[in-house]
Coordinates of C-alpha atoms in Angstrom, one line a residue:
X1 CA 234.2 19.5 -9.4
X2 CA 232.7 16.0 -9.7
X3 CA 234.6 15.1 -6.7
X4 CA 232.5 18.1 -4.6
X5 CA 229.1 17.3 -6.4
X6 CA 229.5 14.1 -5.1
X7 CA 230.3 15.2 -1.3
X8 CA 226.3 16.7 -1.9
X9 CA 224.8 14.5 -3.0
X10 CA 226.3 12.5 -0.4
X11 CA 225.8 14.3 2.4
X12 CA 222.0 15.4 1.5
X13 CA 221.6 12.2 1.0
X14 CA 223.1 11.6 4.8
X15 CA 221.0 13.9 5.9
X16 CA 217.6 13.1 4.5
X17 CA 218.4 9.3 5.9
X18 CA 219.0 11.7 9.8
X19 CA 216.0 13.3 9.6
X20 CA 214.0 10.8 8.6
X21 CA 215.7 8.4 11.8
X22 CA 215.7 11.2 14.2
X23 CA 210.7 11.7 13.2
X24 CA 211.1 8.2 13.3
X25 CA 212.5 7.6 17.1
X26 CA 210.7 10.4 17.8
X27 CA 207.2 8.8 16.7
X28 CA 207.9 5.6 18.7
X29 CA 208.9 7.9 21.9
X30 CA 205.8 9.4 22.2
X31 CA 203.6 6.7 21.3
X32 CA 205.4 4.3 24.1
X33 CA 205.2 6.8 26.8
X34 CA 201.4 7.3 25.6
X35 CA 200.8 3.6 26.9
X36 CA 202.7 3.6 29.5
X37 CA 200.5 6.9 31.0
X38 CA 197.3 5.9 29.7
X39 CA 195.7 3.4 32.5
X40 CA 194.6 0.7 31.7
X41 CA 192.0 -1.6 33.8
X42 CA 192.0 -4.9 33.7
X43 CA 188.3 -6.2 31.7
X44 CA 188.6 -9.9 32.5
X45 CA 191.3 -12.7 33.3
X46 CA 192.6 -14.9 30.5
X47 CA 193.5 -18.1 32.5
X48 CA 195.5 -20.6 30.6
X49 CA 194.2 -23.7 28.5
X50 CA 193.8 -26.0 31.3
X51 CA 193.9 -23.8 34.4
X52 CA 190.7 -23.4 36.8
X53 CA 188.7 -19.2 35.9
X54 CA 189.6 -16.7 38.0
X55 CA 186.6 -14.3 39.1
X56 CA 188.5 -11.1 40.6
X57 CA 185.9 -9.8 42.9
X58 CA 186.1 -13.8 44.6
X59 CA 190.8 -13.0 44.0
X60 CA 190.1 -9.5 46.2
X61 CA 187.7 -10.0 48.6
X62 CA 190.5 -13.5 49.8
X63 CA 193.0 -11.2 49.5
X64 CA 190.8 -8.5 51.4
X65 CA 189.7 -11.7 53.9
X66 CA 193.0 -12.0 54.5
X67 CA 194.5 -8.7 55.7
X68 CA 195.8 -8.4 59.2
X69 CA 196.3 -5.4 60.7
X70 CA 197.8 -4.9 64.0
X71 CA 199.7 -1.7 65.9
X72 CA 203.4 -1.9 66.3
X73 CA 204.6 -0.5 69.9
X74 CA 207.7 1.7 71.0
X75 CA 209.5 -0.3 72.8
X76 CA 212.6 2.2 72.8
X77 CA 211.0 4.3 75.3
X78 CA 210.0 7.6 73.6
X79 CA 205.7 7.8 71.7
X80 CA 207.3 6.2 68.6
X81 CA 204.6 4.2 67.5
X82 CA 203.0 2.8 64.1
X83 CA 200.6 -0.1 62.1
X84 CA 201.5 -3.1 59.9
X85 CA 200.2 -4.8 57.6
X86 CA 200.1 -7.8 55.6
X87 CA 198.3 -10.1 53.4
X88 CA 198.5 -12.9 50.4
X89 CA 196.3 -13.2 47.7
X90 CA 197.8 -17.2 47.3
X91 CA 200.4 -16.2 44.9
X92 CA 201.8 -12.4 46.1
X93 CA 202.7 -11.5 49.6
X94 CA 202.0 -7.5 50.2
X95 CA 203.3 -5.7 53.9
X96 CA 202.7 -1.8 54.9
X97 CA 203.9 -0.4 57.7
X98 CA 203.4 3.5 58.4
X99 CA 204.7 5.4 61.6
X100 CA 205.4 8.4 63.1
X101 CA 208.9 7.7 64.1
X102 CA 211.5 10.7 65.7
X103 CA 213.7 13.1 62.9
X104 CA 216.8 10.7 61.5
X105 CA 220.1 12.0 61.5
X106 CA 221.6 12.3 58.1
X107 CA 223.4 9.1 59.4
X108 CA 220.5 6.7 60.1
X109 CA 217.5 5.3 58.6
X110 CA 214.6 3.2 59.9
X111 CA 214.5 -0.2 59.0
X112 CA 211.4 -2.7 59.1
X113 CA 212.0 -6.7 59.7
X114 CA 209.3 -10.2 59.4
X115 CA 210.9 -12.4 61.9
X116 CA 209.6 -16.2 62.0
X117 CA 208.6 -17.9 65.2
X118 CA 210.7 -20.7 64.7
X119 CA 213.4 -21.7 67.8
X120 CA 215.9 -20.3 65.8
X121 CA 214.2 -17.3 63.9
X122 CA 214.9 -16.6 61.3
X123 CA 214.8 -12.3 60.0
X124 CA 213.6 -11.1 56.7
X125 CA 214.6 -6.8 55.9
X126 CA 212.0 -5.7 54.1
X127 CA 213.8 -2.0 53.3
X128 CA 214.4 1.3 54.6
X129 CA 211.1 3.3 55.7
X130 CA 210.9 6.6 53.8
X131 CA 209.7 10.2 55.0
X132 CA 206.1 11.2 53.8
X133 CA 205.1 14.8 53.2
X134 CA 202.9 14.7 56.1
X135 CA 206.0 13.6 58.5
X136 CA 205.8 10.3 58.7
X137 CA 207.2 7.2 57.6
X138 CA 206.1 4.3 55.0
X139 CA 206.9 1.1 53.7
X140 CA 205.1 -1.2 51.8
X141 CA 207.1 -5.2 50.2
X142 CA 205.7 -7.4 48.1
X143 CA 207.1 -11.0 47.9
X144 CA 206.5 -14.4 45.8
X145 CA 206.8 -16.1 48.7
X146 CA 203.7 -16.0 51.9
X147 CA 205.7 -14.7 54.3
X148 CA 202.7 -15.5 57.3
X149 CA 205.7 -18.2 59.4
X150 CA 206.7 -14.9 60.3
X151 CA 204.6 -12.8 62.7
X152 CA 207.1 -10.6 64.2
X153 CA 207.5 -7.0 62.7
X154 CA 210.1 -4.6 64.1
X155 CA 211.6 -0.9 63.2
X156 CA 214.7 -0.4 63.6
X157 CA 216.9 2.0 64.1
X158 CA 220.1 1.7 61.3
X159 CA 223.6 3.3 61.3
X160 CA 225.4 0.6 59.6
X161 CA 223.6 -1.8 56.0
X162 CA 224.7 -4.7 56.8
X163 CA 221.4 -6.3 56.7
X164 CA 221.9 -6.9 60.8
X165 CA 219.1 -5.0 63.4
X166 CA 220.3 -2.4 65.8
X167 CA 217.9 -0.9 67.8
X168 CA 214.7 -2.1 67.9
X169 CA 212.2 1.1 68.2
X170 CA 208.6 -0.3 67.1
X171 CA 207.3 -3.7 67.4
X172 CA 205.0 -5.7 66.9
X173 CA 203.1 -9.0 66.6
X174 CA 200.5 -10.1 63.8

């Protein structure tokens, strides 16, 4: 009988600890979810000690002034078209691409590329283009490296994800 009471007491304590643990877990997750859903505005950039003060508006103007836009031309004999942008704010390179392209087969994808103008050109994949709800294809690529030395933009039709450009569809240069 004593053993049975001990088992019941242990079970009650275990149940209580479990309920308190679940309640705590749910509360912490609710707070984290709420924090992630609340938009936060950067009101003031706080530079590290000894670094120069940066005016956010001036930085945004610099990004806008460094943004370039080009038109991409179909080189495959079709009627595809697109636009590409690039900008660099001193620490972040941003490249966007939007294109009107034919629908793809199940084993195909479109890929974006940036190409340097060196004697031995360097090719950087900017990733796969994603279909949008409007029927266009789009891509956003960011890098911590200034890639203004890669002014040529290419969109290819790919069947293999092997890091090598296949059939060129669109091209343009900044």
